[in-house]
Amino acid sequence: MNTLDITTQISDGTPPAQTVPQPERVELPRNFVFAGKTLRGKRVTEGQLVAIQMAKDDGTEALFAAVRTVIRTAVGEANWTWMNEQLLIGAVEFSEMTNVLTQLSGAPADA
């Protein structure tokens, strides 16, 4: 039987290292502009951007679906509903969505 007898372990007299609990990483909301309105959303991760890049190989519809999914996750349901309405009524073009991705990813905007 394999057992560990703590009382027989050799100690040099120094207390065992204490682990300091680390606080959870708090992500501050990011402001972004869509259709002339400033909104707030979460940062888009590198993994989400890679997923969008991979969707390009599957065609335009897959790419659009990936962009919509990532943005919807980042901006929340209320903002997404309003943003989608703006797209549907033609107030903005889909290229505005890629601008949102740029703003939420923290990447520098194309000049």
mmCIF file of N, CA and C in Angstrom:
data_model
loop_
_atom_site.group_PDB
_atom_site.id
_atom_site.type_symbol
_atom_site.label_atom_id
_atom_site.label_comp_id
_atom_site.label_asym_id
_atom_site.label_seq_id
_atom_site.Cartn_x
_atom_site.Cartn_y
_atom_site.Cartn_z
ATOM 1 N N MET A 1 0.854 -1.165 0.000
ATOM 2 C CA MET A 1 0.000 0.000 0.000
ATOM 3 C C MET A 1 0.902 1.231 0.000
ATOM 4 N N ASN A 2 0.627 2.163 -0.893
ATOM 5 C CA ASN A 2 1.407 3.392 -0.971
ATOM 6 C C ASN A 2 0.711 4.466 -0.154
ATOM 7 N N THR A 3 1.362 4.893 0.917
ATOM 8 C CA THR A 3 0.811 5.952 1.755
ATOM 9 C C THR A 3 1.897 6.979 2.007
ATOM 10 N N LEU A 4 1.486 8.138 2.373
ATOM 11 C CA LEU A 4 2.433 9.208 2.678
ATOM 12 C C LEU A 4 2.276 9.556 4.142
ATOM 13 N N ASP A 5 3.348 9.424 4.866
ATOM 14 C CA ASP A 5 3.349 9.751 6.282
ATOM 15 C C ASP A 5 3.958 11.147 6.425
ATOM 16 N N ILE A 6 3.122 12.138 6.648
ATOM 17 C CA ILE A 6 3.571 13.518 6.714
ATOM 18 C C ILE A 6 4.511 13.750 7.888
ATOM 19 N N THR A 7 4.326 13.050 8.950
ATOM 20 C CA THR A 7 5.154 13.281 10.140
ATOM 21 C C THR A 7 6.594 12.852 9.923
ATOM 22 N N THR A 8 6.863 12.010 8.937
ATOM 23 C CA THR A 8 8.240 11.558 8.727
ATOM 24 C C THR A 8 8.971 12.399 7.684
ATOM 25 N N GLN A 9 8.307 13.379 7.078
ATOM 26 C CA GLN A 9 8.979 14.225 6.093
ATOM 27 C C GLN A 9 9.975 15.131 6.803
ATOM 28 N N ILE A 10 11.118 15.338 6.182
ATOM 29 C CA ILE A 10 12.167 16.166 6.762
ATOM 30 C C ILE A 10 11.863 17.621 6.465
ATOM 31 N N SER A 11 11.989 18.448 7.478
ATOM 32 C CA SER A 11 11.755 19.878 7.326
ATOM 33 C C SER A 11 12.996 20.619 7.777
ATOM 34 N N ASP A 12 13.341 21.688 7.025
ATOM 35 C CA ASP A 12 14.508 22.479 7.411
ATOM 36 C C ASP A 12 14.132 23.626 8.346
ATOM 37 N N GLY A 13 12.920 23.634 8.814
ATOM 38 C CA GLY A 13 12.493 24.654 9.761
ATOM 39 C C GLY A 13 11.805 25.852 9.116
ATOM 40 N N THR A 14 11.846 25.946 7.784
ATOM 41 C CA THR A 14 11.165 27.070 7.130
ATOM 42 C C THR A 14 9.718 26.683 6.849
ATOM 43 N N PRO A 15 8.838 27.629 7.041
ATOM 44 C CA PRO A 15 7.432 27.310 6.788
ATOM 45 C C PRO A 15 7.208 27.050 5.298
ATOM 46 N N PRO A 16 6.248 26.217 4.983
ATOM 47 C CA PRO A 16 5.966 25.949 3.572
ATOM 48 C C PRO A 16 5.504 27.231 2.865
ATOM 49 N N ALA A 17 5.835 27.313 1.597
ATOM 50 C CA ALA A 17 5.471 28.505 0.818
ATOM 51 C C ALA A 17 3.951 28.633 0.753
ATOM 52 N N GLN A 18 3.504 29.821 1.013
ATOM 53 C CA GLN A 18 2.071 30.084 0.953
ATOM 54 C C GLN A 18 1.730 30.573 -0.452
ATOM 55 N N THR A 19 0.667 30.068 -0.983
ATOM 56 C CA THR A 19 0.242 30.559 -2.287
ATOM 57 C C THR A 19 -0.732 31.704 -2.056
ATOM 58 N N VAL A 20 -0.463 32.777 -2.731
ATOM 59 C CA VAL A 20 -1.317 33.951 -2.610
ATOM 60 C C VAL A 20 -2.404 33.846 -3.669
ATOM 61 N N PRO A 21 -3.650 33.858 -3.249
ATOM 62 C CA PRO A 21 -4.714 33.755 -4.253
ATOM 63 C C PRO A 21 -4.685 34.965 -5.185
ATOM 64 N N GLN A 22 -4.776 34.683 -6.475
ATOM 65 C CA GLN A 22 -4.768 35.748 -7.466
ATOM 66 C C GLN A 22 -6.202 36.120 -7.807
ATOM 67 N N PRO A 23 -6.457 37.411 -7.922
ATOM 68 C CA PRO A 23 -7.822 37.807 -8.277
ATOM 69 C C PRO A 23 -8.122 37.407 -9.715
ATOM 70 N N GLU A 24 -9.388 37.186 -9.987
ATOM 71 C CA GLU A 24 -9.808 36.875 -11.349
ATOM 72 C C GLU A 24 -9.486 38.069 -12.225
ATOM 73 N N ARG A 25 -9.120 37.791 -13.447
ATOM 74 C CA ARG A 25 -8.829 38.878 -14.379
ATOM 75 C C ARG A 25 -10.136 39.584 -14.713
ATOM 76 N N VAL A 26 -10.142 40.870 -14.489
ATOM 77 C CA VAL A 26 -11.340 41.659 -14.757
ATOM 78 C C VAL A 26 -11.140 42.385 -16.077
ATOM 79 N N GLU A 27 -12.033 42.141 -16.991
ATOM 80 C CA GLU A 27 -11.950 42.765 -18.301
ATOM 81 C C GLU A 27 -12.882 43.974 -18.302
ATOM 82 N N LEU A 28 -12.300 45.135 -18.524
ATOM 83 C CA LEU A 28 -13.108 46.345 -18.588
ATOM 84 C C LEU A 28 -13.798 46.423 -19.944
ATOM 85 N N PRO A 29 -15.019 46.931 -19.969
ATOM 86 C CA PRO A 29 -15.705 47.057 -21.255
ATOM 87 C C PRO A 29 -14.962 48.023 -22.171
ATOM 88 N N ARG A 30 -15.085 47.774 -23.449
ATOM 89 C CA ARG A 30 -14.481 48.646 -24.454
ATOM 90 C C ARG A 30 -15.577 49.415 -25.163
ATOM 91 N N ASN A 31 -15.310 50.670 -25.413
ATOM 92 C CA ASN A 31 -16.237 51.470 -26.207
ATOM 93 C C ASN A 31 -15.967 51.210 -27.681
ATOM 94 N N PHE A 32 -17.034 51.203 -28.470
ATOM 95 C CA PHE A 32 -16.884 51.116 -29.910
ATOM 96 C C PHE A 32 -18.008 51.923 -30.548
ATOM 97 N N VAL A 33 -17.802 52.313 -31.779
ATOM 98 C CA VAL A 33 -18.781 53.130 -32.487
ATOM 99 C C VAL A 33 -19.389 52.305 -33.602
ATOM 100 N N PHE A 34 -20.714 52.323 -33.666
ATOM 101 C CA PHE A 34 -21.442 51.621 -34.727
ATOM 102 C C PHE A 34 -22.618 52.490 -35.129
ATOM 103 N N ALA A 35 -22.714 52.786 -36.399
ATOM 104 C CA ALA A 35 -23.805 53.611 -36.942
ATOM 105 C C ALA A 35 -23.893 54.948 -36.211
ATOM 106 N N GLY A 36 -22.746 55.510 -35.870
ATOM 107 C CA GLY A 36 -22.705 56.813 -35.223
ATOM 108 C C GLY A 36 -23.037 56.807 -33.748
ATOM 109 N N LYS A 37 -23.228 55.644 -33.168
ATOM 110 C CA LYS A 37 -23.584 55.535 -31.755
ATOM 111 C C LYS A 37 -22.453 54.820 -31.007
ATOM 112 N N THR A 38 -22.072 55.354 -29.856
ATOM 113 C CA THR A 38 -21.034 54.728 -29.042
ATOM 114 C C THR A 38 -21.681 53.689 -28.134
ATOM 115 N N LEU A 39 -21.173 52.466 -28.230
ATOM 116 C CA LEU A 39 -21.689 51.349 -27.437
ATOM 117 C C LEU A 39 -20.535 50.735 -26.660
ATOM 118 N N ARG A 40 -20.852 49.775 -25.804
ATOM 119 C CA ARG A 40 -19.824 49.093 -25.014
ATOM 120 C C ARG A 40 -19.893 47.595 -25.280
ATOM 121 N N GLY A 41 -18.717 46.977 -25.279
ATOM 122 C CA GLY A 41 -18.652 45.535 -25.476
ATOM 123 C C GLY A 41 -17.413 44.963 -24.828
ATOM 124 N N LYS A 42 -17.311 43.648 -24.879
ATOM 125 C CA LYS A 42 -16.143 42.955 -24.340
ATOM 126 C C LYS A 42 -15.082 42.837 -25.423
ATOM 127 N N ARG A 43 -13.861 42.644 -24.993
ATOM 128 C CA ARG A 43 -12.752 42.476 -25.925
ATOM 129 C C ARG A 43 -12.930 41.186 -26.719
ATOM 130 N N VAL A 44 -12.638 41.253 -28.007
ATOM 131 C CA VAL A 44 -12.655 40.079 -28.866
ATOM 132 C C VAL A 44 -11.295 39.401 -28.732
ATOM 133 N N THR A 45 -11.306 38.100 -28.500
ATOM 134 C CA THR A 45 -10.052 37.383 -28.265
ATOM 135 C C THR A 45 -9.380 36.987 -29.578
ATOM 136 N N GLU A 46 -8.116 36.659 -29.465
ATOM 137 C CA GLU A 46 -7.354 36.193 -30.630
ATOM 138 C C GLU A 46 -7.972 34.915 -31.192
ATOM 139 N N GLY A 47 -8.439 34.041 -30.317
ATOM 140 C CA GLY A 47 -9.068 32.793 -30.757
ATOM 141 C C GLY A 47 -10.328 33.040 -31.583
ATOM 142 N N GLN A 48 -11.114 34.041 -31.178
ATOM 143 C CA GLN A 48 -12.309 34.374 -31.942
ATOM 144 C C GLN A 48 -11.940 34.917 -33.319
ATOM 145 N N LEU A 49 -10.885 35.714 -33.382
ATOM 146 C CA LEU A 49 -10.434 36.248 -34.669
ATOM 147 C C LEU A 49 -9.909 35.135 -35.572
ATOM 148 N N VAL A 50 -9.241 34.146 -34.995
ATOM 149 C CA VAL A 50 -8.761 33.006 -35.763
ATOM 150 C C VAL A 50 -9.944 32.206 -36.309
ATOM 151 N N ALA A 51 -10.982 32.041 -35.504
ATOM 152 C CA ALA A 51 -12.170 31.318 -35.961
ATOM 153 C C ALA A 51 -12.803 32.018 -37.163
ATOM 154 N N ILE A 52 -12.812 33.339 -37.150
ATOM 155 C CA ILE A 52 -13.348 34.096 -38.280
ATOM 156 C C ILE A 52 -12.472 33.869 -39.510
ATOM 157 N N GLN A 53 -11.158 33.908 -39.327
ATOM 158 C CA GLN A 53 -10.248 33.671 -40.448
ATOM 159 C C GLN A 53 -10.459 32.281 -41.043
ATOM 160 N N MET A 54 -10.659 31.303 -40.198
ATOM 161 C CA MET A 54 -10.872 29.934 -40.675
ATOM 162 C C MET A 54 -12.200 29.810 -41.418
ATOM 163 N N ALA A 55 -13.191 30.583 -41.029
ATOM 164 C CA ALA A 55 -14.497 30.529 -41.682
ATOM 165 C C ALA A 55 -14.433 31.045 -43.115
ATOM 166 N N LYS A 56 -13.422 31.847 -43.434
ATOM 167 C CA LYS A 56 -13.276 32.360 -44.801
ATOM 168 C C LYS A 56 -13.174 31.224 -45.807
ATOM 169 N N ASP A 57 -12.543 30.118 -45.395
ATOM 170 C CA ASP A 57 -12.376 28.971 -46.296
ATOM 171 C C ASP A 57 -13.699 28.295 -46.630
ATOM 172 N N ASP A 58 -14.702 28.503 -45.795
ATOM 173 C CA ASP A 58 -15.997 27.848 -45.990
ATOM 174 C C ASP A 58 -16.982 28.699 -46.763
ATOM 175 N N GLY A 59 -16.566 29.857 -47.215
ATOM 176 C CA GLY A 59 -17.436 30.686 -48.042
ATOM 177 C C GLY A 59 -17.964 31.907 -47.321
ATOM 178 N N THR A 60 -18.635 32.735 -48.093
ATOM 179 C CA THR A 60 -19.116 34.023 -47.596
ATOM 180 C C THR A 60 -20.135 33.871 -46.474
ATOM 181 N N GLU A 61 -21.085 32.966 -46.632
ATOM 182 C CA GLU A 61 -22.115 32.805 -45.592
ATOM 183 C C GLU A 61 -21.508 32.353 -44.264
ATOM 184 N N ALA A 62 -20.538 31.453 -44.339
ATOM 185 C CA ALA A 62 -19.874 30.989 -43.115
ATOM 186 C C ALA A 62 -19.103 32.127 -42.469
ATOM 187 N N LEU A 63 -18.461 32.939 -43.298
ATOM 188 C CA LEU A 63 -17.722 34.087 -42.777
ATOM 189 C C LEU A 63 -18.669 35.059 -42.084
ATOM 190 N N PHE A 64 -19.775 35.400 -42.740
ATOM 191 C CA PHE A 64 -20.751 36.313 -42.134
ATOM 192 C C PHE A 64 -21.294 35.750 -40.825
ATOM 193 N N ALA A 65 -21.572 34.451 -40.810
ATOM 194 C CA ALA A 65 -22.106 33.826 -39.588
ATOM 195 C C ALA A 65 -21.082 33.892 -38.454
ATOM 196 N N ALA A 66 -19.810 33.659 -38.767
ATOM 197 C CA ALA A 66 -18.770 33.713 -37.737
ATOM 198 C C ALA A 66 -18.622 35.121 -37.189
ATOM 199 N N VAL A 67 -18.630 36.116 -38.073
ATOM 200 C CA VAL A 67 -18.523 37.516 -37.631
ATOM 201 C C VAL A 67 -19.704 37.870 -36.742
ATOM 202 N N ARG A 68 -20.890 37.499 -37.161
ATOM 203 C CA ARG A 68 -22.088 37.800 -36.356
ATOM 204 C C ARG A 68 -22.016 37.144 -34.983
ATOM 205 N N THR A 69 -21.593 35.889 -34.947
ATOM 206 C CA THR A 69 -21.523 35.163 -33.674
ATOM 207 C C THR A 69 -20.526 35.813 -32.718
ATOM 208 N N VAL A 70 -19.355 36.162 -33.225
ATOM 209 C CA VAL A 70 -18.331 36.769 -32.367
ATOM 210 C C VAL A 70 -18.803 38.126 -31.859
ATOM 211 N N ILE A 71 -19.374 38.923 -32.737
ATOM 212 C CA ILE A 71 -19.834 40.252 -32.315
ATOM 213 C C ILE A 71 -20.990 40.139 -31.336
ATOM 214 N N ARG A 72 -21.916 39.241 -31.611
ATOM 215 C CA ARG A 72 -23.060 39.066 -30.704
ATOM 216 C C ARG A 72 -22.588 38.684 -29.305
ATOM 217 N N THR A 73 -21.597 37.816 -29.234
ATOM 218 C CA THR A 73 -21.033 37.411 -27.944
ATOM 219 C C THR A 73 -20.363 38.591 -27.249
ATOM 220 N N ALA A 74 -19.666 39.416 -28.016
ATOM 221 C CA ALA A 74 -18.905 40.522 -27.432
ATOM 222 C C ALA A 74 -19.770 41.688 -26.986
ATOM 223 N N VAL A 75 -20.851 41.960 -27.707
ATOM 224 C CA VAL A 75 -21.608 43.184 -27.420
ATOM 225 C C VAL A 75 -22.863 42.959 -26.595
ATOM 226 N N GLY A 76 -23.290 41.725 -26.445
ATOM 227 C CA GLY A 76 -24.480 41.451 -25.656
ATOM 228 C C GLY A 76 -25.743 41.511 -26.508
ATOM 229 N N GLU A 77 -26.796 40.946 -25.984
ATOM 230 C CA GLU A 77 -28.041 40.775 -26.743
ATOM 231 C C GLU A 77 -28.709 42.094 -27.117
ATOM 232 N N ALA A 78 -28.780 43.038 -26.188
ATOM 233 C CA ALA A 78 -29.471 44.305 -26.471
ATOM 234 C C ALA A 78 -28.752 45.088 -27.567
ATOM 235 N N ASN A 79 -27.430 45.221 -27.452
ATOM 236 C CA ASN A 79 -26.677 45.923 -28.491
ATOM 237 C C ASN A 79 -26.763 45.186 -29.818
ATOM 238 N N TRP A 80 -26.675 43.841 -29.757
ATOM 239 C CA TRP A 80 -26.737 43.060 -30.988
ATOM 240 C C TRP A 80 -28.074 43.268 -31.708
ATOM 241 N N THR A 81 -29.153 43.273 -30.966
ATOM 242 C CA THR A 81 -30.471 43.448 -31.574
ATOM 243 C C THR A 81 -30.533 44.778 -32.310
ATOM 244 N N TRP A 82 -30.068 45.836 -31.668
ATOM 245 C CA TRP A 82 -30.084 47.156 -32.311
ATOM 246 C C TRP A 82 -29.162 47.189 -33.525
ATOM 247 N N MET A 83 -27.972 46.619 -33.383
ATOM 248 C CA MET A 83 -27.012 46.608 -34.491
ATOM 249 C C MET A 83 -27.567 45.836 -35.685
ATOM 250 N N ASN A 84 -28.177 44.691 -35.419
ATOM 251 C CA ASN A 84 -28.743 43.880 -36.491
ATOM 252 C C ASN A 84 -29.881 44.627 -37.198
ATOM 253 N N GLU A 85 -30.691 45.348 -36.441
ATOM 254 C CA GLU A 85 -31.760 46.164 -37.049
ATOM 255 C C GLU A 85 -31.172 47.205 -37.988
ATOM 256 N N GLN A 86 -30.058 47.821 -37.576
ATOM 257 C CA GLN A 86 -29.413 48.823 -38.429
ATOM 258 C C GLN A 86 -28.935 48.210 -39.745
ATOM 259 N N LEU A 87 -28.455 46.985 -39.664
ATOM 260 C CA LEU A 87 -28.042 46.276 -40.879
ATOM 261 C C LEU A 87 -29.243 45.969 -41.761
ATOM 262 N N LEU A 88 -30.303 45.483 -41.146
ATOM 263 C CA LEU A 88 -31.483 45.067 -41.913
ATOM 264 C C LEU A 88 -32.177 46.231 -42.606
ATOM 265 N N ILE A 89 -32.195 47.399 -41.980
ATOM 266 C CA ILE A 89 -32.863 48.542 -42.615
ATOM 267 C C ILE A 89 -31.923 49.291 -43.565
ATOM 268 N N GLY A 90 -30.676 48.865 -43.628
ATOM 269 C CA GLY A 90 -29.741 49.473 -44.561
ATOM 270 C C GLY A 90 -29.079 50.738 -44.055
ATOM 271 N N ALA A 91 -29.164 51.000 -42.760
ATOM 272 C CA ALA A 91 -28.531 52.190 -42.194
ATOM 273 C C ALA A 91 -27.011 52.074 -42.239
ATOM 274 N N VAL A 92 -26.506 50.845 -42.188
ATOM 275 C CA VAL A 92 -25.068 50.590 -42.272
ATOM 276 C C VAL A 92 -24.843 49.374 -43.170
ATOM 277 N N GLU A 93 -23.612 49.232 -43.633
ATOM 278 C CA GLU A 93 -23.232 48.065 -44.420
ATOM 279 C C GLU A 93 -22.515 47.066 -43.525
ATOM 280 N N PHE A 94 -22.375 45.842 -44.027
ATOM 281 C CA PHE A 94 -21.735 44.801 -43.231
ATOM 282 C C PHE A 94 -20.289 45.151 -42.891
ATOM 283 N N SER A 95 -19.666 45.990 -43.701
ATOM 284 C CA SER A 95 -18.279 46.387 -43.424
ATOM 285 C C SER A 95 -18.150 47.077 -42.063
ATOM 286 N N GLU A 96 -19.256 47.670 -41.584
ATOM 287 C CA GLU A 96 -19.243 48.264 -40.237
ATOM 288 C C GLU A 96 -18.957 47.204 -39.176
ATOM 289 N N MET A 97 -19.381 45.966 -39.436
ATOM 290 C CA MET A 97 -19.142 44.882 -38.474
ATOM 291 C C MET A 97 -17.646 44.599 -38.354
ATOM 292 N N THR A 98 -16.937 44.621 -39.479
ATOM 293 C CA THR A 98 -15.496 44.390 -39.395
ATOM 294 C C THR A 98 -14.818 45.536 -38.654
ATOM 295 N N ASN A 99 -15.360 46.731 -38.787
ATOM 296 C CA ASN A 99 -14.845 47.877 -38.034
ATOM 297 C C ASN A 99 -15.054 47.652 -36.534
ATOM 298 N N VAL A 100 -16.194 47.098 -36.153
ATOM 299 C CA VAL A 100 -16.460 46.785 -34.744
ATOM 300 C C VAL A 100 -15.446 45.758 -34.245
ATOM 301 N N LEU A 101 -15.168 44.742 -35.062
ATOM 302 C CA LEU A 101 -14.174 43.736 -34.653
ATOM 303 C C LEU A 101 -12.824 44.379 -34.403
ATOM 304 N N THR A 102 -12.439 45.301 -35.275
ATOM 305 C CA THR A 102 -11.171 45.985 -35.105
ATOM 306 C C THR A 102 -11.155 46.779 -33.799
ATOM 307 N N GLN A 103 -12.252 47.471 -33.532
ATOM 308 C CA GLN A 103 -12.312 48.274 -32.308
ATOM 309 C C GLN A 103 -12.283 47.406 -31.056
ATOM 310 N N LEU A 104 -13.001 46.281 -31.081
ATOM 311 C CA LEU A 104 -13.080 45.429 -29.899
ATOM 312 C C LEU A 104 -11.855 44.535 -29.723
ATOM 313 N N SER A 105 -11.094 44.339 -30.783
ATOM 314 C CA SER A 105 -9.903 43.504 -30.651
ATOM 315 C C SER A 105 -8.705 44.311 -30.157
ATOM 316 N N GLY A 106 -8.836 45.636 -30.242
ATOM 317 C CA GLY A 106 -7.724 46.485 -29.826
ATOM 318 C C GLY A 106 -6.698 46.663 -30.918
ATOM 319 N N ALA A 107 -6.972 46.089 -32.089
ATOM 320 C CA ALA A 107 -6.037 46.235 -33.212
ATOM 321 C C ALA A 107 -6.125 47.646 -33.764
ATOM 322 N N PRO A 108 -5.033 48.163 -34.286
ATOM 323 C CA PRO A 108 -5.087 49.511 -34.849
ATOM 324 C C PRO A 108 -5.983 49.528 -36.090
ATOM 325 N N ALA A 109 -6.738 50.579 -36.221
ATOM 326 C CA ALA A 109 -7.642 50.715 -37.356
ATOM 327 C C ALA A 109 -6.839 50.987 -38.619
ATOM 328 N N ASP A 110 -7.332 50.516 -39.742
ATOM 329 C CA ASP A 110 -6.683 50.797 -41.025
ATOM 330 C C ASP A 110 -6.808 52.270 -41.336
ATOM 331 N N ALA A 111 -5.711 52.884 -41.694
ATOM 332 C CA ALA A 111 -5.753 54.311 -41.999
ATOM 333 C C ALA A 111 -5.932 54.543 -43.474
#
